[in-house]
mmCIF file of C-alpha atoms and ligand atoms in Angstrom:
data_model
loop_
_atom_site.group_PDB
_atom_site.id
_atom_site.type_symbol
_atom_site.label_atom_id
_atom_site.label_comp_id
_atom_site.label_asym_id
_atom_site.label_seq_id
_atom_site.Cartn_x
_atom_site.Cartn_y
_atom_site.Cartn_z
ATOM 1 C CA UNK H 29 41.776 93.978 151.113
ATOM 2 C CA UNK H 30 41.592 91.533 154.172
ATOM 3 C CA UNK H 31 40.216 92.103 157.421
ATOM 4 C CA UNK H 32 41.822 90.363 160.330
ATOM 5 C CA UNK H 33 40.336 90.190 163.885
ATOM 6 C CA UNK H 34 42.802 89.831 166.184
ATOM 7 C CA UNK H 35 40.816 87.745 169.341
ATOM 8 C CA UNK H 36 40.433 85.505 172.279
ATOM 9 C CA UNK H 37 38.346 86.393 175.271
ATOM 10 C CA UNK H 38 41.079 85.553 177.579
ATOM 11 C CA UNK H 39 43.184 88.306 178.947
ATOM 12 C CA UNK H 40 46.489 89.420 178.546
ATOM 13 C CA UNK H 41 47.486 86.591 175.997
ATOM 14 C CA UNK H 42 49.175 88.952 173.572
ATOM 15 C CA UNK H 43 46.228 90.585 171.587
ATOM 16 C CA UNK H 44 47.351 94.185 171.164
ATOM 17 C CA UNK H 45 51.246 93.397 171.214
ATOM 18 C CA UNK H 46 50.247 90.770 168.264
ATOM 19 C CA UNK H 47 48.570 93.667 166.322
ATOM 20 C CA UNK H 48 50.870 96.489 167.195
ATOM 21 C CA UNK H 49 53.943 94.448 165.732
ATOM 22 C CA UNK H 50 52.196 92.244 163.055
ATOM 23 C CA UNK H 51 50.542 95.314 161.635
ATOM 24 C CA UNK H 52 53.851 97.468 161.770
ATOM 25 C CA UNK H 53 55.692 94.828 160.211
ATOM 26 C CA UNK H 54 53.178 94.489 157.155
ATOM 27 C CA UNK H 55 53.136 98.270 157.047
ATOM 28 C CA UNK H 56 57.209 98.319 156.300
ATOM 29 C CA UNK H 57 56.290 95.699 153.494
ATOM 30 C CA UNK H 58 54.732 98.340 151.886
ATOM 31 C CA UNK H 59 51.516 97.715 152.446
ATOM 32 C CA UNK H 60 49.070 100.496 153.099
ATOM 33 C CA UNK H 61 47.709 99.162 156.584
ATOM 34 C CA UNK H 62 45.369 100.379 159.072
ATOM 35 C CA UNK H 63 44.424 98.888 162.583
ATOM 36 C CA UNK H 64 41.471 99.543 164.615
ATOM 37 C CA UNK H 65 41.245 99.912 168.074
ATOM 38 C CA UNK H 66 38.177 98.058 169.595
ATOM 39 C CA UNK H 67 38.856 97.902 173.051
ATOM 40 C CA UNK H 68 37.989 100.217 175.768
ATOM 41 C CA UNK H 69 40.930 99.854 177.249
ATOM 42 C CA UNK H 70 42.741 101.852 174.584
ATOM 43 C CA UNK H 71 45.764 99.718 174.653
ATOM 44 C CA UNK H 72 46.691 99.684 171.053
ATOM 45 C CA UNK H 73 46.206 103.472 170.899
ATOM 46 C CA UNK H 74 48.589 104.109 173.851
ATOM 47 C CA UNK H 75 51.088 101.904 172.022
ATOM 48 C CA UNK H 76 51.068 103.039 168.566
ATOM 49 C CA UNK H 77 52.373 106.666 170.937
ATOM 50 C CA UNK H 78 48.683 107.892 170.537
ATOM 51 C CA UNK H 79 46.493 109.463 173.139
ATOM 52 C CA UNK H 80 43.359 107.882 173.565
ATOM 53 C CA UNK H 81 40.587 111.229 174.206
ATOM 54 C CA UNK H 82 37.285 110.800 175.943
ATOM 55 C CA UNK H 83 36.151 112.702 173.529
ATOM 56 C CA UNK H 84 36.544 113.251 169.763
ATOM 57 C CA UNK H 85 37.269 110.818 167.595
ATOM 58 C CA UNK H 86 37.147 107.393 167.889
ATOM 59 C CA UNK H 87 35.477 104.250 166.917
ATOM 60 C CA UNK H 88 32.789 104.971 169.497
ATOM 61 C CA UNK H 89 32.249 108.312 167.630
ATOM 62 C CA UNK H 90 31.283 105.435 164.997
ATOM 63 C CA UNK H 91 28.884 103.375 166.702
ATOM 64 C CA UNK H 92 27.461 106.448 168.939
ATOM 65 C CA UNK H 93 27.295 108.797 166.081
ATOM 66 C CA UNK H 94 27.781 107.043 162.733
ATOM 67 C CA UNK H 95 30.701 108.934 162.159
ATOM 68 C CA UNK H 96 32.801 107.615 158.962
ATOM 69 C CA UNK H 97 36.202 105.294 159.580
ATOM 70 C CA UNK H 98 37.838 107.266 156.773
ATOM 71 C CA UNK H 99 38.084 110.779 158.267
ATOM 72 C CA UNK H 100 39.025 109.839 161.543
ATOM 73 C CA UNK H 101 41.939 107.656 160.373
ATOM 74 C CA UNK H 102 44.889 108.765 162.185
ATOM 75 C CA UNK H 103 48.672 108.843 160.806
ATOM 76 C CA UNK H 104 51.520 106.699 163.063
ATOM 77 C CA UNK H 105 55.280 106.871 163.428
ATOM 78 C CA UNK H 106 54.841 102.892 162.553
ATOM 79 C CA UNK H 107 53.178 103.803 159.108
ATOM 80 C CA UNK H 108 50.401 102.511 160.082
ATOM 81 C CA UNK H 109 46.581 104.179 159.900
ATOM 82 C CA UNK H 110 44.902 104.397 163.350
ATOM 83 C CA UNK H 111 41.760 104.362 163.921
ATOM 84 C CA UNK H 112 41.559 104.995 168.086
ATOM 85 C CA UNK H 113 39.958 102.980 170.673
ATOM 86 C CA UNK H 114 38.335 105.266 173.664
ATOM 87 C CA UNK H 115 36.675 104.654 177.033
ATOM 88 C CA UNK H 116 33.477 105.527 175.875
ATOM 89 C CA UNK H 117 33.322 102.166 173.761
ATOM 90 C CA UNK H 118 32.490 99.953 177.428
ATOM 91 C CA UNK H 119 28.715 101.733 177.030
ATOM 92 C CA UNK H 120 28.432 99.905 173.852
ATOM 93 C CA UNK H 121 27.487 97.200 174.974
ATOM 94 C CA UNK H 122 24.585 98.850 177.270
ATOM 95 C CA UNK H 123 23.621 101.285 175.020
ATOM 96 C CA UNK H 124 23.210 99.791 171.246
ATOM 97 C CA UNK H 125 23.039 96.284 171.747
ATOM 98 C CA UNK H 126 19.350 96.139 170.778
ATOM 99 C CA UNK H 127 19.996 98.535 167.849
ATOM 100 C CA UNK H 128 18.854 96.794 164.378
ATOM 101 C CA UNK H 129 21.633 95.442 162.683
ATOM 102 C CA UNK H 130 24.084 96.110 165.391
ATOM 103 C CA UNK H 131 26.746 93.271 164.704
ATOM 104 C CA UNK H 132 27.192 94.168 161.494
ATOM 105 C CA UNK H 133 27.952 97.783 161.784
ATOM 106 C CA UNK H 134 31.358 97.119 161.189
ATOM 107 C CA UNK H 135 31.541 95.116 158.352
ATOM 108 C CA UNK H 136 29.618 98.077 156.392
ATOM 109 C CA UNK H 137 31.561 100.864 158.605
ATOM 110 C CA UNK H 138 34.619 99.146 156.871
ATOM 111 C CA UNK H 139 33.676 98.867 153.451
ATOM 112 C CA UNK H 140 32.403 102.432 153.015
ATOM 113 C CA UNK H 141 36.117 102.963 154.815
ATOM 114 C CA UNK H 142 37.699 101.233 151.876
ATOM 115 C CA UNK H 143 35.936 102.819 149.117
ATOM 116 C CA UNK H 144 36.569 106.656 150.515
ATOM 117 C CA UNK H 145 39.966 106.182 151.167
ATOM 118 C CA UNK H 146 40.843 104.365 148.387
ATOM 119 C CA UNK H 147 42.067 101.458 150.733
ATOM 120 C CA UNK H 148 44.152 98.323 149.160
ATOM 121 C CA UNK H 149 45.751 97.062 152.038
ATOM 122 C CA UNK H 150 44.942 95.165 155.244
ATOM 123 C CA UNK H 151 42.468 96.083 158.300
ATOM 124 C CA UNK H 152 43.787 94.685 161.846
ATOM 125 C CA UNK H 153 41.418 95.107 164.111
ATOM 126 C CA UNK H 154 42.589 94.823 168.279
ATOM 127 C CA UNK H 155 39.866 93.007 170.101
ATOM 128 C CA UNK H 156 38.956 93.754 173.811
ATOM 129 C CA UNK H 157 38.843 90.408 176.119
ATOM 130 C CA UNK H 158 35.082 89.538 175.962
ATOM 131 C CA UNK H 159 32.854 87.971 173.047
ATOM 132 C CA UNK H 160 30.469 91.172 173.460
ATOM 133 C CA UNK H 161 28.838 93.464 170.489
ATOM 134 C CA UNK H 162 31.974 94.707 169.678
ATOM 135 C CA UNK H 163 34.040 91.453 169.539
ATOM 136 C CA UNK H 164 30.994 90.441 167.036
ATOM 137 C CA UNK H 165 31.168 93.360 165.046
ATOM 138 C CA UNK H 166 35.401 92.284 164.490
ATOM 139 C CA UNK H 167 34.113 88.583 163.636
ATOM 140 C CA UNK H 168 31.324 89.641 161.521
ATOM 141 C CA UNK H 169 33.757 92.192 159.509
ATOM 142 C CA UNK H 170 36.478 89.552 159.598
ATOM 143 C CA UNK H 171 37.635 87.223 157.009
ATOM 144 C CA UNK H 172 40.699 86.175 159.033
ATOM 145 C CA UNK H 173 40.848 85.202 162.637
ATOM 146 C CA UNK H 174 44.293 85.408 164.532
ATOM 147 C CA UNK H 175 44.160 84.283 168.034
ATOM 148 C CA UNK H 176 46.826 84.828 170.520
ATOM 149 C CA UNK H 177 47.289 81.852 172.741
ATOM 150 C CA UNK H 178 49.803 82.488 176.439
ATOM 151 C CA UNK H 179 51.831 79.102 176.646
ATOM 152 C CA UNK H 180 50.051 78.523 180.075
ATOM 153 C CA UNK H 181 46.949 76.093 181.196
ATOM 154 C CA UNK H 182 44.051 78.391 181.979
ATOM 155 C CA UNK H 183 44.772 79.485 178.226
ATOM 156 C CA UNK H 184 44.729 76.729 176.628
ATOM 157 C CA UNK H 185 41.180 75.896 178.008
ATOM 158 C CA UNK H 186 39.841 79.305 176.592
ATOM 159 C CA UNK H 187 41.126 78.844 173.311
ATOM 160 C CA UNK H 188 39.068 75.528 173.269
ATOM 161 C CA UNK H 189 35.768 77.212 173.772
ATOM 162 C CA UNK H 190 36.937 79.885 171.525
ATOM 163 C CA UNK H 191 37.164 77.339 168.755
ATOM 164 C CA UNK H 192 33.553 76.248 169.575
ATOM 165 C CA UNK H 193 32.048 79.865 169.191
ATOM 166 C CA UNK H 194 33.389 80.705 166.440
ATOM 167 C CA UNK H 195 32.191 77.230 164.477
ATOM 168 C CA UNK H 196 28.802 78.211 165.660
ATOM 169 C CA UNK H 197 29.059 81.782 164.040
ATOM 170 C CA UNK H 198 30.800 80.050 160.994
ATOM 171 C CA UNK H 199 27.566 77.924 160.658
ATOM 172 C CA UNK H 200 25.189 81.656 160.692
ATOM 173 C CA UNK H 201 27.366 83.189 158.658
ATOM 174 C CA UNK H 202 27.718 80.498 156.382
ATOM 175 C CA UNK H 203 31.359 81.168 155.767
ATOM 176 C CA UNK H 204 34.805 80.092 157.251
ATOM 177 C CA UNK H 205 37.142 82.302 158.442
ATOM 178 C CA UNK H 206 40.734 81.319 157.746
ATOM 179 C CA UNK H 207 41.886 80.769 161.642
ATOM 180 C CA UNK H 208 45.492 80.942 163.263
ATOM 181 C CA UNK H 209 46.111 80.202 166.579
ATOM 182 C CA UNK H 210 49.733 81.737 167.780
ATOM 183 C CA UNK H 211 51.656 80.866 170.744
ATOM 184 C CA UNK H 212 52.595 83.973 172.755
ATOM 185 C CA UNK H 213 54.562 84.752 176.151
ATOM 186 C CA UNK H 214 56.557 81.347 175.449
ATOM 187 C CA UNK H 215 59.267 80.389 177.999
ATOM 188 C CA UNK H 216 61.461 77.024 176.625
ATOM 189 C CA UNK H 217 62.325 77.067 180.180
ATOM 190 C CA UNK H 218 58.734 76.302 181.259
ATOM 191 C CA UNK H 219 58.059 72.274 180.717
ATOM 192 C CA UNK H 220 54.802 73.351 180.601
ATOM 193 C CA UNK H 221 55.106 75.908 177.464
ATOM 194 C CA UNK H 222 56.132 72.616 175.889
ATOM 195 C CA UNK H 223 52.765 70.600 176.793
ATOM 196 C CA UNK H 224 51.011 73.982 175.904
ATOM 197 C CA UNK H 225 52.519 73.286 172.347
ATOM 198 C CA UNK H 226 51.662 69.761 172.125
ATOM 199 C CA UNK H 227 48.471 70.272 173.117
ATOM 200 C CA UNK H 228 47.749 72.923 170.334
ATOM 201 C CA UNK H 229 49.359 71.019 167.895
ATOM 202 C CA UNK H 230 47.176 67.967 168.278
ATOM 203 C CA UNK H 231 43.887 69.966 168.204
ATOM 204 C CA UNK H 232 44.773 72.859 165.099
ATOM 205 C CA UNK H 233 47.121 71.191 163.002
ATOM 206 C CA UNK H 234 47.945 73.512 160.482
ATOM 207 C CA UNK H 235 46.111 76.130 162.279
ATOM 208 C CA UNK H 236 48.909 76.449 164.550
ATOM 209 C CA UNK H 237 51.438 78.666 163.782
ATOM 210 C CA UNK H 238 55.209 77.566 163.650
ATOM 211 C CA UNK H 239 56.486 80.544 164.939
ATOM 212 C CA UNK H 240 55.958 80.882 168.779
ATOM 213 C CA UNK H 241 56.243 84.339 170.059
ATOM 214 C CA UNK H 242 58.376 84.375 172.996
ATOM 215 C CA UNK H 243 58.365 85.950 176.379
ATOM 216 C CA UNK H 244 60.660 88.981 175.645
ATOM 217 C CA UNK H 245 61.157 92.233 177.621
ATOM 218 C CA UNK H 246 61.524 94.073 174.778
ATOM 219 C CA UNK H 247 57.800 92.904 173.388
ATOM 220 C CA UNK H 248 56.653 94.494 177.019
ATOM 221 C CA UNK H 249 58.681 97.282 177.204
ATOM 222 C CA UNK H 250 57.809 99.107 173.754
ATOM 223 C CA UNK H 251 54.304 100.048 174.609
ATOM 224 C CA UNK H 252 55.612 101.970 177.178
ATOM 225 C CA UNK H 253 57.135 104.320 174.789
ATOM 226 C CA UNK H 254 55.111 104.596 172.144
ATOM 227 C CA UNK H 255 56.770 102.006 169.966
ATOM 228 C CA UNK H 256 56.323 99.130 168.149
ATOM 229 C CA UNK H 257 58.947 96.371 168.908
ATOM 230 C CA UNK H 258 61.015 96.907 165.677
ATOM 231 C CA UNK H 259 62.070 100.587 166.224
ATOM 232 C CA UNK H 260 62.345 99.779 170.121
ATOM 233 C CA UNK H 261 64.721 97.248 170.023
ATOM 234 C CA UNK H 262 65.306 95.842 166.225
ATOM 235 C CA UNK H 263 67.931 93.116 167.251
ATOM 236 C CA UNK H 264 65.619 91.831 169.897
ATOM 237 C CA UNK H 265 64.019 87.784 170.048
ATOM 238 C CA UNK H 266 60.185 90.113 169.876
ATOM 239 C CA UNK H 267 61.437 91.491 166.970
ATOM 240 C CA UNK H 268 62.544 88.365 165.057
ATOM 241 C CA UNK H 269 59.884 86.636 166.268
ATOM 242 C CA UNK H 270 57.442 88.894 165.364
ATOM 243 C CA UNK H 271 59.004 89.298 161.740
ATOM 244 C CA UNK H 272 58.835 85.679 161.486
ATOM 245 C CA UNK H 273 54.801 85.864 162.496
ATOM 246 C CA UNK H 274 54.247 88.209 159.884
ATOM 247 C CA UNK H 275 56.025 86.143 157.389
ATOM 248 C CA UNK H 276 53.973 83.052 158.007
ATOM 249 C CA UNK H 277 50.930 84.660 157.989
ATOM 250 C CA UNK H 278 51.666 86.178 154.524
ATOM 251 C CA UNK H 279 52.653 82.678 153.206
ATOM 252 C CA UNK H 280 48.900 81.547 154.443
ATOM 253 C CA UNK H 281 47.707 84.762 152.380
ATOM 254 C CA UNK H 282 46.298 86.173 155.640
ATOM 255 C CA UNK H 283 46.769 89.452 154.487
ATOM 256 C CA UNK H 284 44.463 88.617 151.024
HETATM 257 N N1 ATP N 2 55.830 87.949 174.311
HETATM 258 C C1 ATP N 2 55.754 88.786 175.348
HETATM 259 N N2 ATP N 2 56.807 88.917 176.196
HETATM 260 C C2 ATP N 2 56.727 89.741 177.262
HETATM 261 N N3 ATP N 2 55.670 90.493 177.568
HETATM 262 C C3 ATP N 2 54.598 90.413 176.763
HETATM 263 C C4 ATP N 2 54.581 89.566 175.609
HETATM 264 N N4 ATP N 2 53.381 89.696 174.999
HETATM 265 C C5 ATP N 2 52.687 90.577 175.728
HETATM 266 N N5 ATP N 2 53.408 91.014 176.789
HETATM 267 C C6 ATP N 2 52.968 91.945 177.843
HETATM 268 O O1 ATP N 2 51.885 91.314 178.514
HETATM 269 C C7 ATP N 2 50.857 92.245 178.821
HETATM 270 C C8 ATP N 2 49.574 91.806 178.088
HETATM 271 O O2 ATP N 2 49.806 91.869 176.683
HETATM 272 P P1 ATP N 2 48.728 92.513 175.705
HETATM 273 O O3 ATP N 2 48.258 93.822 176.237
HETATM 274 O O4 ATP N 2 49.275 92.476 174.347
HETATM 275 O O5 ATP N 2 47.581 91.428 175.856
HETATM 276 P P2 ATP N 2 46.054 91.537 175.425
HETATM 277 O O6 ATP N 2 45.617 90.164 175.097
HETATM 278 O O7 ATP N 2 45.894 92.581 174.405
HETATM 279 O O8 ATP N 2 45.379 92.038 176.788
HETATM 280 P P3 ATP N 2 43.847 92.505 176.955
HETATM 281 O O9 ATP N 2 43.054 91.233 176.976
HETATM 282 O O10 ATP N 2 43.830 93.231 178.269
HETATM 283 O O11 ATP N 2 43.507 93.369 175.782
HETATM 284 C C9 ATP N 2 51.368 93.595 178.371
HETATM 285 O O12 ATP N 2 51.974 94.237 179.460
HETATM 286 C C10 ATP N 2 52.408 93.248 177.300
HETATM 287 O O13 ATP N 2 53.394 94.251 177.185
HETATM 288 MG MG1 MG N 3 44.606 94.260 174.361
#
């Protein structure tokens, strides 16, 4: 079982596309899969075709109310188990922050998952766009970091700091994570996507993935009905590309 955090505090880079279609395409390996929804926004939720409630349950039913990952698991056309994000999780921040033990809520909410449901497979979890309590209960519960990186300037300058926090929390936890950094929302048209590349490259190495995702209207129009990018539009560049993600990533035994 591997837990992968799916981050970077920048904004629409490619977060929840990255774990809608990277966790589908593990699930159709076989794999018994579930993804977690950790952003307010509720993106991932929306996309997997599921409504996100105000109330009921969620992972803020979890945080708010210590209510177990297992039961509230829910079942997806993708194959994949959801557990759903909810509007309620922006107070958790305000509200628990000061609780004892706080950050690592997850990592034990997760565990006690595994053991009740019997789970083998891997745990995605969909970051919201801020290094916050929740975003440190995904780092804290994660032994693999994927990060999303938009072929454009501003983020390539976030990823950069990025890399700095999570060295510091490497040195506190006294672990490593195993890190990729994947290019999203790429455009070969865009001289710029190129220097983007380079750029990466020079600083990650082997960090960096191979496969680029690229900008793709089938990637952006999915969500939109409940779909992952595979059963949208199967002949598509997001679907190859996404494919070939998930392919890499198993080669690098990001999925344990
Ligand atoms: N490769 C791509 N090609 C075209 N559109 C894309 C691609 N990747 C993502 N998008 C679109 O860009 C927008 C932002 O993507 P997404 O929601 O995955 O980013 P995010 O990092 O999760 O955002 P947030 O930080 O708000 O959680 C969405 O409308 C999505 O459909
Ligand atoms: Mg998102």
């Amino acid at each position: 079982m591997s837990v992968i955090a799916v981050f970077n505090q920048k904004g629409g880079v490619g977060k929840t596309t990255t774990t809608l279609n990277v966790s589908t395409s593990v699930a159709q390996r076989g794999l018994a899969t579930v993804a977690i929804d950790l952003d307010p926004q509720a993106h991932l939720t929306l996309a997997f075709g599921q409504r996100a409630f105000a109330k009921g349950d969620s992972c803020y039913s979890f945080f708010a109310e210590n209510k177990p990952l297992a039961g509230m698991l829910r079942e997806t056309a993708q194959g994949v188990r959801l557990l759903p994000g909810a509007p309620d999780l922006s107070k958790v921040d305000a509200l628990h922050a000061s609780d004892a033990g706080i950050s690592g809520k997850l990592r034990q909410g997760i565990a006690a998952m595994v053991e009740e449901a019997q789970h083998r497979g891997p745990v995605f979890i969909d970051c919201c766009p801020m290094l916050g309590v929740l975003t440190l209960n995904a780092l804290i519960a994660a032994d693999s970091v994927l990060i999303p990186v938009s072929a454009d300037y501003l983020s390539l300058q976030g990823v950069h700091r990025l890399d700095a926090a999570l060295n510091v929390l490497e040195q506190r936890l006294n672990r490593k994570f195993l890190r990729r950094v994947v290019i999203t929302r790429y455009d070969a048209r865009r001289k710029l996507a190129a220097g983007v590349q380079e750029e990466l490259a020079r600083r990650y190495g082997a960090s960096l993935c191979n496969t680029r995702i690229a900008e793709n209207v089938a990637l952006a129009e999915s969500p939109m009905h409940g779909k992952d990018v595979f059963s949208h539009s199967p002949a598509s560049p997001g679907a190859r590309d996404y494919r070939a993600l998930t392919e890499e990533l198993f080669a690098a035994g990001f999925f344990g």
